PDB file of C-alpha atoms in Angstrom:
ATOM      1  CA  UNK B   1     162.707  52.782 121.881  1.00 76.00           C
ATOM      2  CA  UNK B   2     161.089  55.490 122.686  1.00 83.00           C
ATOM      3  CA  UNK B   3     157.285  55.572 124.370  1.00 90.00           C
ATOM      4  CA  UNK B   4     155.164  57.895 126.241  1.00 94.00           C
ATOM      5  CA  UNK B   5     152.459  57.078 128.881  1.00 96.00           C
ATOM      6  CA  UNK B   6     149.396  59.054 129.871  1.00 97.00           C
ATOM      7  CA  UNK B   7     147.813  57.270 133.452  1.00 96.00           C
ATOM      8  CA  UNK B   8     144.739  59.105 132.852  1.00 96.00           C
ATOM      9  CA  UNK B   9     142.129  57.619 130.262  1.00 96.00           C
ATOM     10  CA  UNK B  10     139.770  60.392 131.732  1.00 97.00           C
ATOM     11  CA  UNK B  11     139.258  63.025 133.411  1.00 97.00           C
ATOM     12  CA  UNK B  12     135.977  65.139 133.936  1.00 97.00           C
ATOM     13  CA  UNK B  13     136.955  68.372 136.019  1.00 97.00           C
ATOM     14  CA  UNK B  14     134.519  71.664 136.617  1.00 97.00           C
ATOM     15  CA  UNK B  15     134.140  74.824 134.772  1.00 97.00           C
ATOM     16  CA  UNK B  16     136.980  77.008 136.020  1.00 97.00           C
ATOM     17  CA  UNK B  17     138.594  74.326 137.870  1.00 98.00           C
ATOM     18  CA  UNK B  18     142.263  73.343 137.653  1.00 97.00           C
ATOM     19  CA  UNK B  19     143.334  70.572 135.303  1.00 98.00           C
ATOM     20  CA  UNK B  20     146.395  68.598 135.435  1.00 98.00           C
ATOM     21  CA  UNK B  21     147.526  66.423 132.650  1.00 98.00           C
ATOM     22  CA  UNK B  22     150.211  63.366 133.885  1.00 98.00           C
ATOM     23  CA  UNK B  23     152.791  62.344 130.694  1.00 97.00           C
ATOM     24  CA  UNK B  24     155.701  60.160 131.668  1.00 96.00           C
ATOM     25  CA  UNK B  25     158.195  59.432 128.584  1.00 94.00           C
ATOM     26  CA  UNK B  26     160.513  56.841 127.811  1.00 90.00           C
ATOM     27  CA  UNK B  27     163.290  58.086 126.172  1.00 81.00           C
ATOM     28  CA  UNK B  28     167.412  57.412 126.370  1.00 70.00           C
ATOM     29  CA  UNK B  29     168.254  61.007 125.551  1.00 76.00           C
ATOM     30  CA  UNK B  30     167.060  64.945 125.711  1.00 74.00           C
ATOM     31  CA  UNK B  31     163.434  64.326 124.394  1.00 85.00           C
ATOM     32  CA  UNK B  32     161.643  66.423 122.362  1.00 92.00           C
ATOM     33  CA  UNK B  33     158.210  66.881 124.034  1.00 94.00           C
ATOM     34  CA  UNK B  34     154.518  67.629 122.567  1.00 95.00           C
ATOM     35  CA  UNK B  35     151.452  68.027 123.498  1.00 97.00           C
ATOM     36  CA  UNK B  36     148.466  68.096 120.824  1.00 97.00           C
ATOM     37  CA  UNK B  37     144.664  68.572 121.728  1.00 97.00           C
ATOM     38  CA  UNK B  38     141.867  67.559 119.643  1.00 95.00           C
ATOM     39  CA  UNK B  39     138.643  68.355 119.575  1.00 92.00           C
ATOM     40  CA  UNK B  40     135.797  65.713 118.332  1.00 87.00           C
ATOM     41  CA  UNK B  41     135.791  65.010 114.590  1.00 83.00           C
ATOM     42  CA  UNK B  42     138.965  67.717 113.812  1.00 86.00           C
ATOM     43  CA  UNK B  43     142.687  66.930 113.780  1.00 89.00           C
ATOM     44  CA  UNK B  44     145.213  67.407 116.004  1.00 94.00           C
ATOM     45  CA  UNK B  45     146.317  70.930 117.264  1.00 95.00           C
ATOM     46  CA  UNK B  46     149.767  71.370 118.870  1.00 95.00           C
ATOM     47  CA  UNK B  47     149.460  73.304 122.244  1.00 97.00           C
ATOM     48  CA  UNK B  48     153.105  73.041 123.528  1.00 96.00           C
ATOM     49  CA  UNK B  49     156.388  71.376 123.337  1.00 94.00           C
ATOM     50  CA  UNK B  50     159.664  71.543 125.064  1.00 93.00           C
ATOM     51  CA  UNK B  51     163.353  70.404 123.620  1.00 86.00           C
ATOM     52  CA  UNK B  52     165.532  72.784 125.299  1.00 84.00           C
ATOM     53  CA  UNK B  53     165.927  75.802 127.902  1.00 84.00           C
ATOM     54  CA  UNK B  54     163.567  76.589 130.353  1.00 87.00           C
ATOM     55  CA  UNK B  55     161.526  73.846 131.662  1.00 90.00           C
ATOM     56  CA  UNK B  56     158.278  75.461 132.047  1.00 96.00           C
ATOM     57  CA  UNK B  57     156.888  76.014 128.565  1.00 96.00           C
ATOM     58  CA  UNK B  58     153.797  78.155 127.828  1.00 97.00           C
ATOM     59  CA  UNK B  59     151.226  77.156 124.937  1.00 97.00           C
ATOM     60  CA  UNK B  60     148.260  78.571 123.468  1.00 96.00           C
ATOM     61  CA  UNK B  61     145.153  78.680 125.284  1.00 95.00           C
ATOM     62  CA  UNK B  62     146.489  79.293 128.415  1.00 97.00           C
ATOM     63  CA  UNK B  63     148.169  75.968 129.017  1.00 98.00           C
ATOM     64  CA  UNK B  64     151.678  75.249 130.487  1.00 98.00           C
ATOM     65  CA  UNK B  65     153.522  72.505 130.933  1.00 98.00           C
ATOM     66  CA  UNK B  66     156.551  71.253 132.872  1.00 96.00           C
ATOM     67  CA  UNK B  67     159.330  69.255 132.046  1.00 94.00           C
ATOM     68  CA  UNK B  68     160.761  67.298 134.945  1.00 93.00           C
ATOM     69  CA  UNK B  69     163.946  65.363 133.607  1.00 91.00           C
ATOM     70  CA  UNK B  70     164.490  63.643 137.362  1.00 91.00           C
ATOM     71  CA  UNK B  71     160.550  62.532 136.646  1.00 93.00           C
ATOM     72  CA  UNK B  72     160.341  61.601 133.240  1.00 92.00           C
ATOM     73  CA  UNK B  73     157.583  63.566 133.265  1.00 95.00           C
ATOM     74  CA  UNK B  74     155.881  66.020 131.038  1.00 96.00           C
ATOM     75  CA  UNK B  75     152.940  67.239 132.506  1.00 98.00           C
ATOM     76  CA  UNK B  76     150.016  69.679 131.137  1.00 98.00           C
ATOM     77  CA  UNK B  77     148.402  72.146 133.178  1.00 98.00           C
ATOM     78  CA  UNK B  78     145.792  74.767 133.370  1.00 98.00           C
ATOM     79  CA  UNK B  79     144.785  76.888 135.745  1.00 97.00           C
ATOM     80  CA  UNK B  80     141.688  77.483 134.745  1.00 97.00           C
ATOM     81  CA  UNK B  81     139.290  75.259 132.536  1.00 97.00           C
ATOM     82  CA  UNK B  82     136.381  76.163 130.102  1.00 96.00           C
ATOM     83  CA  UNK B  83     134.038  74.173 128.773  1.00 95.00           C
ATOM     84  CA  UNK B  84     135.766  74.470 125.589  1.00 95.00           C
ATOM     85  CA  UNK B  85     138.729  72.950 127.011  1.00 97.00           C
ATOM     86  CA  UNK B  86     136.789  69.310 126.085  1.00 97.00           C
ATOM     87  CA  UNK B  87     138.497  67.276 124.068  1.00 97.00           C
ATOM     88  CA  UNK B  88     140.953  64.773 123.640  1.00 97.00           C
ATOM     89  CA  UNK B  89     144.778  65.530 125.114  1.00 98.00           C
ATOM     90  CA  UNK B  90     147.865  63.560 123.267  1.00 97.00           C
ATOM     91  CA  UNK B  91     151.431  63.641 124.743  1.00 97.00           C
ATOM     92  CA  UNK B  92     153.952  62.952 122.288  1.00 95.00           C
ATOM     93  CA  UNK B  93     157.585  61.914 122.264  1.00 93.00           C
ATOM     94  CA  UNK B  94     159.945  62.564 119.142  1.00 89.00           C
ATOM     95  CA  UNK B  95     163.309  60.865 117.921  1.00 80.00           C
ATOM     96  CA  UNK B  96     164.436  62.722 114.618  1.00 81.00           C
ATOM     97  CA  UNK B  97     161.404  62.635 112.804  1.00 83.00           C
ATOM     98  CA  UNK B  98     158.984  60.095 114.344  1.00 86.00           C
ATOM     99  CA  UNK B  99     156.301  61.563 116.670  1.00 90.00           C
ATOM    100  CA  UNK B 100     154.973  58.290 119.292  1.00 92.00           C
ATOM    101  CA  UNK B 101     152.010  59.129 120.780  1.00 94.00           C
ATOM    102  CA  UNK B 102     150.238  58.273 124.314  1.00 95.00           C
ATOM    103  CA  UNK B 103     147.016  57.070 124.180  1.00 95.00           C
ATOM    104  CA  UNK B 104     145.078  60.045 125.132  1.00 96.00           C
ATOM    105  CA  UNK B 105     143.347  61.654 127.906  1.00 97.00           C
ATOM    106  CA  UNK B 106     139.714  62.441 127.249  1.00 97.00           C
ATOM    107  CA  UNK B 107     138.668  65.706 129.552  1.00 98.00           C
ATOM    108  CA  UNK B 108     135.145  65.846 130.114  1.00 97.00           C
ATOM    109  CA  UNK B 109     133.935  69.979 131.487  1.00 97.00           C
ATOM    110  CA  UNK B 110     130.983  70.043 133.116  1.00 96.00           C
ATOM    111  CA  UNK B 111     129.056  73.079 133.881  1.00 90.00           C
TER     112      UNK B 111
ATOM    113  CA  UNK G   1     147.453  79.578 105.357  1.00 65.00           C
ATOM    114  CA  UNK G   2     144.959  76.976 104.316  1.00 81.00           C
ATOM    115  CA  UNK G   3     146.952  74.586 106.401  1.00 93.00           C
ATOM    116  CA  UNK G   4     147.143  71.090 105.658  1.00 96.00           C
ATOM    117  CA  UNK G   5     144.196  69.680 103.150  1.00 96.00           C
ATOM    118  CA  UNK G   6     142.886  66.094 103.595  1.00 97.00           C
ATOM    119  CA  UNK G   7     140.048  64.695 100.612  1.00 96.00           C
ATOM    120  CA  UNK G   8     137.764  62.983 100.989  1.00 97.00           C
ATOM    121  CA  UNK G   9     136.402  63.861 104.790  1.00 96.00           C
ATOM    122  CA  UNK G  10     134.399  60.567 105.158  1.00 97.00           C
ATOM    123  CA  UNK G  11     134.721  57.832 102.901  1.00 97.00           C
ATOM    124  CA  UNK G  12     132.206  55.000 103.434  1.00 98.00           C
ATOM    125  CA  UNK G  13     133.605  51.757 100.685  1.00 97.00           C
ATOM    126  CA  UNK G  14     132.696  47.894 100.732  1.00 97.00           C
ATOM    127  CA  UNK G  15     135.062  45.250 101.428  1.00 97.00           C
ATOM    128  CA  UNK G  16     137.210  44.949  98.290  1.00 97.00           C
ATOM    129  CA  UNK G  17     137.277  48.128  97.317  1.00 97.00           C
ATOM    130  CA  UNK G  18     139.701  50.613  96.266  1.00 97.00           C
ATOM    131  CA  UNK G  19     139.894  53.466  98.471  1.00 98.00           C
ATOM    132  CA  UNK G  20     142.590  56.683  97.745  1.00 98.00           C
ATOM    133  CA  UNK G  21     142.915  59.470 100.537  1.00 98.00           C
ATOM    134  CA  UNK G  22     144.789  62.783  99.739  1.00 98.00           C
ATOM    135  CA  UNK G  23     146.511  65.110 101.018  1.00 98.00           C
ATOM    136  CA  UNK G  24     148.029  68.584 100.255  1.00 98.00           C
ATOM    137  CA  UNK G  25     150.719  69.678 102.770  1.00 97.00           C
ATOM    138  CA  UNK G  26     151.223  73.043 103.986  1.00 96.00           C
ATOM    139  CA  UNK G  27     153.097  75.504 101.152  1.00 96.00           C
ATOM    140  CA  UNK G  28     157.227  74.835 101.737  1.00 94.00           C
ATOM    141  CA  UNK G  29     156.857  71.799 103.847  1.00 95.00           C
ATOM    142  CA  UNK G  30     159.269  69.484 102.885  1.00 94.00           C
ATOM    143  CA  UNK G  31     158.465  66.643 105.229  1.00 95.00           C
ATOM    144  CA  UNK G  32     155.050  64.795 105.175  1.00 97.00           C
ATOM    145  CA  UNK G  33     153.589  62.161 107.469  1.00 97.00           C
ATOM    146  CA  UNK G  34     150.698  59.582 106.880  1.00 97.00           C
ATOM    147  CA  UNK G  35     149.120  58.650 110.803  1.00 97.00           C
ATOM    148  CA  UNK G  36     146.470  56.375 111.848  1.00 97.00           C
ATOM    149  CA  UNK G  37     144.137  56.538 114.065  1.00 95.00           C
ATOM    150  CA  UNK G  38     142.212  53.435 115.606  1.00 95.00           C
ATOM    151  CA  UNK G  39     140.594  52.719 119.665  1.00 91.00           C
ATOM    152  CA  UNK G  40     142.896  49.571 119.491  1.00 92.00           C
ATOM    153  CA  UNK G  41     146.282  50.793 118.544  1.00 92.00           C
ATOM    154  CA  UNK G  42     146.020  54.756 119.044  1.00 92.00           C
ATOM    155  CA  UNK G  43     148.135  57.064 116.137  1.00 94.00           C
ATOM    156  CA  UNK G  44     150.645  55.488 114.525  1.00 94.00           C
ATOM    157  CA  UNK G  45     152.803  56.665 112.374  1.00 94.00           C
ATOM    158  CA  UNK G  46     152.538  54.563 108.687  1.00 97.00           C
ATOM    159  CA  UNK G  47     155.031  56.537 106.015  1.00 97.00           C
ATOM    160  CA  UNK G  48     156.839  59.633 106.268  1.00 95.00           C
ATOM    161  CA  UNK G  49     158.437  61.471 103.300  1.00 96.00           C
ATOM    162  CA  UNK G  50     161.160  63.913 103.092  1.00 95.00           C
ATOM    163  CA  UNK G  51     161.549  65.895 100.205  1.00 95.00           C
ATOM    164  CA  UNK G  52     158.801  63.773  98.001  1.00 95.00           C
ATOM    165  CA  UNK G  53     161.158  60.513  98.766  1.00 96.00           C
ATOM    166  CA  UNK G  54     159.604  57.728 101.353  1.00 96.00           C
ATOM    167  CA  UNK G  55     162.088  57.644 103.868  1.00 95.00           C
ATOM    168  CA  UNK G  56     160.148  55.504 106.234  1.00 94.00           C
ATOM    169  CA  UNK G  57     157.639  52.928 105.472  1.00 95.00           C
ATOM    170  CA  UNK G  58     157.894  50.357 108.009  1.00 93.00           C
ATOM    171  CA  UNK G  59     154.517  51.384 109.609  1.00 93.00           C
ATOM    172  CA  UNK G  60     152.665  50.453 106.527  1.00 95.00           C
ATOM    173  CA  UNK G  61     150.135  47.228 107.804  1.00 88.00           C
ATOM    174  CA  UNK G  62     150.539  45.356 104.494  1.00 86.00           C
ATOM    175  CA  UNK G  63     150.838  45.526 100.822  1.00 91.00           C
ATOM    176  CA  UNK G  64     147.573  46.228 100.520  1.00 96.00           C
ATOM    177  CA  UNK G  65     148.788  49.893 101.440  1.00 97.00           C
ATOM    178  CA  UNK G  66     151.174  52.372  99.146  1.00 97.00           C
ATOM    179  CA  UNK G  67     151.889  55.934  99.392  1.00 98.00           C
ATOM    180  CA  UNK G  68     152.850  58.301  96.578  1.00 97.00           C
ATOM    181  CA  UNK G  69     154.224  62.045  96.818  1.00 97.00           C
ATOM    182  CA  UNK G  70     154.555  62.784  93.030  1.00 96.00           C
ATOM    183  CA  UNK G  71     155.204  66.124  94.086  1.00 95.00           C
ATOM    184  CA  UNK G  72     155.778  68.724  97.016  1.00 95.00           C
ATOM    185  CA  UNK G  73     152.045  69.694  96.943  1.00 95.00           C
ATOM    186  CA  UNK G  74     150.330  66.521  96.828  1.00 96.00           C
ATOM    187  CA  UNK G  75     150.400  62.833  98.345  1.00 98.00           C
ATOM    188  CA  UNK G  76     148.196  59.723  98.573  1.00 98.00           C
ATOM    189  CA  UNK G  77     147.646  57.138 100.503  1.00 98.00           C
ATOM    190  CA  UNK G  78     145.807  54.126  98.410  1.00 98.00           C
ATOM    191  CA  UNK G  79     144.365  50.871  99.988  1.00 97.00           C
ATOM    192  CA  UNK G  80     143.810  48.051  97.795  1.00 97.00           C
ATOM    193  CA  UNK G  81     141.807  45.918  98.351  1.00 96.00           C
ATOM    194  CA  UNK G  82     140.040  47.607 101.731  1.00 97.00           C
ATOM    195  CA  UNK G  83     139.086  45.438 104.434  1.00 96.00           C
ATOM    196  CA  UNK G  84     136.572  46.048 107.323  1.00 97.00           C
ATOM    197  CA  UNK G  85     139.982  46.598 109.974  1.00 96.00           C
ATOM    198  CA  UNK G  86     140.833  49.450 107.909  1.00 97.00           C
ATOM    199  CA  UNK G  87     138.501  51.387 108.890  1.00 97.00           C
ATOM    200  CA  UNK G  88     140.029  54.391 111.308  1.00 97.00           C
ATOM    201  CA  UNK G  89     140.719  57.909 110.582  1.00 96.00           C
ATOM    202  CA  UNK G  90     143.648  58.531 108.293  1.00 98.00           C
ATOM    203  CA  UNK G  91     145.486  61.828 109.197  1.00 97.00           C
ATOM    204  CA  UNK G  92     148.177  63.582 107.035  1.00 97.00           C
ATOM    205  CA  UNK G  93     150.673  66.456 108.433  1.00 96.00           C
ATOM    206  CA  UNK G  94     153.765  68.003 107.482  1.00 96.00           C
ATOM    207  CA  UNK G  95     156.470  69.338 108.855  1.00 95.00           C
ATOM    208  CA  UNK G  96     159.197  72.228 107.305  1.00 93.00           C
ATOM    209  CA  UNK G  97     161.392  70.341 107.890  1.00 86.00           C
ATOM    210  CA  UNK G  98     163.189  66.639 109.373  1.00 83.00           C
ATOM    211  CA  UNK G  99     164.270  66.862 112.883  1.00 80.00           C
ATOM    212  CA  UNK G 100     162.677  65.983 116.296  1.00 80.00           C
ATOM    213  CA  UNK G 101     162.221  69.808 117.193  1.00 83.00           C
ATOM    214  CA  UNK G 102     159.888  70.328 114.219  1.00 88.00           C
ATOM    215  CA  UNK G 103     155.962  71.095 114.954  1.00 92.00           C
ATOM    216  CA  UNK G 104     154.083  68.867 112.605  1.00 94.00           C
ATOM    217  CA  UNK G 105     150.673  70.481 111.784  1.00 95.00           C
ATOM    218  CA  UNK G 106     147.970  68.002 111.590  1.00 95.00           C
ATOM    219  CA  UNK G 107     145.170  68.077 108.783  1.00 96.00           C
ATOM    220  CA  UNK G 108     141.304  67.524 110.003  1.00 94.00           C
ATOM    221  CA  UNK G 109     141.812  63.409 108.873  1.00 96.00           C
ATOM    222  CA  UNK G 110     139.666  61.032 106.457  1.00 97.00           C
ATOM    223  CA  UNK G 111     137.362  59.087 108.721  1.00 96.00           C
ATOM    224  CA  UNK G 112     137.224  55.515 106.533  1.00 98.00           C
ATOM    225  CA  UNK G 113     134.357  53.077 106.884  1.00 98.00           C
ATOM    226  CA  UNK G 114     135.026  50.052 104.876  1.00 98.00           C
ATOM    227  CA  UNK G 115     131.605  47.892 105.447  1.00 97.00           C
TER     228      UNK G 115
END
C-alpha cells in the first residue's frame, strides 16, 4: 500500500531564509507525487507534483521540488521564504485515483 | 472559474442531528472526492465518484454516513445521526478526470462541530 512520511511536524525558519521540506514515499511503482499547501482556515492548494521526466519540478510561488527515486524521497524547497509562506505543507502519494496524504508540516516565519 | 464550492462553511449541530454538507465541483470535472480532515487521523479519503457513480466508498466510517452525486454539478455528503467524533473539516475536490496524474483542486472545506 502506498504511504508517505513527512519527519518534520514543524518547522519555524526566518524571513528570507531557506526552507527545506523532507517527504519520503512508500510506493511499489513510478509514484505520482504532490505537494499541497494550506493556509489556516482555507483548503488545500496544489504547489507541485512530479509523475514523469525531469526530476526537478518547479511550482508556483517559487517552490521546487526534487524527486530522488534511489531516496524515496520527494522533497520541497525554497530558496527564499516570506512570511506568507506560513502555513501548513502536505506531501501526497497517488495510485490511480486515491491521493494518501502525510501528516503535515506546519512552517512557522518569523520576522 | 469559481473553483470548487463547499456549503455550509461552519456548521455547529447537537449530537443526534442531521447534518448535510455540499458541494459543487469545478465545471467538466468528472471525478469528485469527499476528504476528511481530523488532528488524529490527518485527510482521508471517504468516497470518490467518477462520472456521478460511487466508485469507492470504503473510507466511509459507518452507516451513519452516505454520499449522493445526483448530478455532475452537485454532491452531498449527509451524516445521520452526528456524533461529537464527527466533528473535523469535511473537504470536497474534483478532478477532470480518473488517473493518478490528475491535480485534484481542493474546495475551502465545512468545518463541523457536532456538540
Amino acid at each position: 500500500a502506498q504511504s508517505v512520511t513527512q519527519p518534520d511536524i514543524h518547522i519555524t525558519v526566518s524571513e528570507g531564509a531557506s526552507l527545506e521540506l523532507r517527504c519520503n514515499y512508500s510506493y511499489g511503482a513510478t509514484p505520482y507525487l504532490f505537494w499541497y499547501v494550506q493556509s489556516p482556515g482555507q483548503g488545500l492548494q496544489l504547489l507541485l507534483k512530479y509523475f514523469s521526466g525531469d526530476t526537478l519540478v518547479q511550482g508556483i510561488k517559487g517552490f521546487e521540488a526534487e524527486f530522488k527515486r534511489s531516496q524515496s524521497s520527494f522533497n520541497l524547497r525554497k530558496p527564499s521564504v516570506h512570511w506568507s509562506d506560513a502555513a501548513e505543507y502536505f506531501c501526497a502519494v497517488s495510485n490511480d485515483y486515491k491521493l494518501s496524504f502525510g501528516a503535515g508540516t506546519t512552517v512557522t516565519v518569523r520576522a | 472559474d469559481a473553483g470548487v464550492i463547499q456549503s455550509p462553511r461552519h456548521e455547529v449541530t447537537e449530537m443526534g442531528q442531521e447534518v448535510t454538507l455540499r458541494c459543487k465541483p469545478i465545471s467538466g470535472h468528472n471525478s469528485l472526492f469527499w476528504y476528511r480532515q481530523t488532528m488524529m487521523r490527518g485527510l482521508e479519503l471517504l468516497i470518490y465518484f467518477n462520472n456521478n457513480v460511487p466508485i469507492d466508498d470504503s473510507g466511509m466510517p459507518e452507516d451513519r454516513f452516505s454520499a449522493k452525486m445526483p448530478n455532475a454539478s452537485f454532491s452531498t455528503l449527509k451524516i445521520q445521526p452526528s456524533e461529537p467524533r464527527d466533528s473535523a473539516v469535511y473537504f470536497c475536490a474534483s478532478s477532470l478526470a480518473p488517473g493518478g496524474s490528475e491535480t485534484q483542486y481542493f474546495g475551502p472545506g465545512t468545518r463541523l462541530l457536532v456538540l
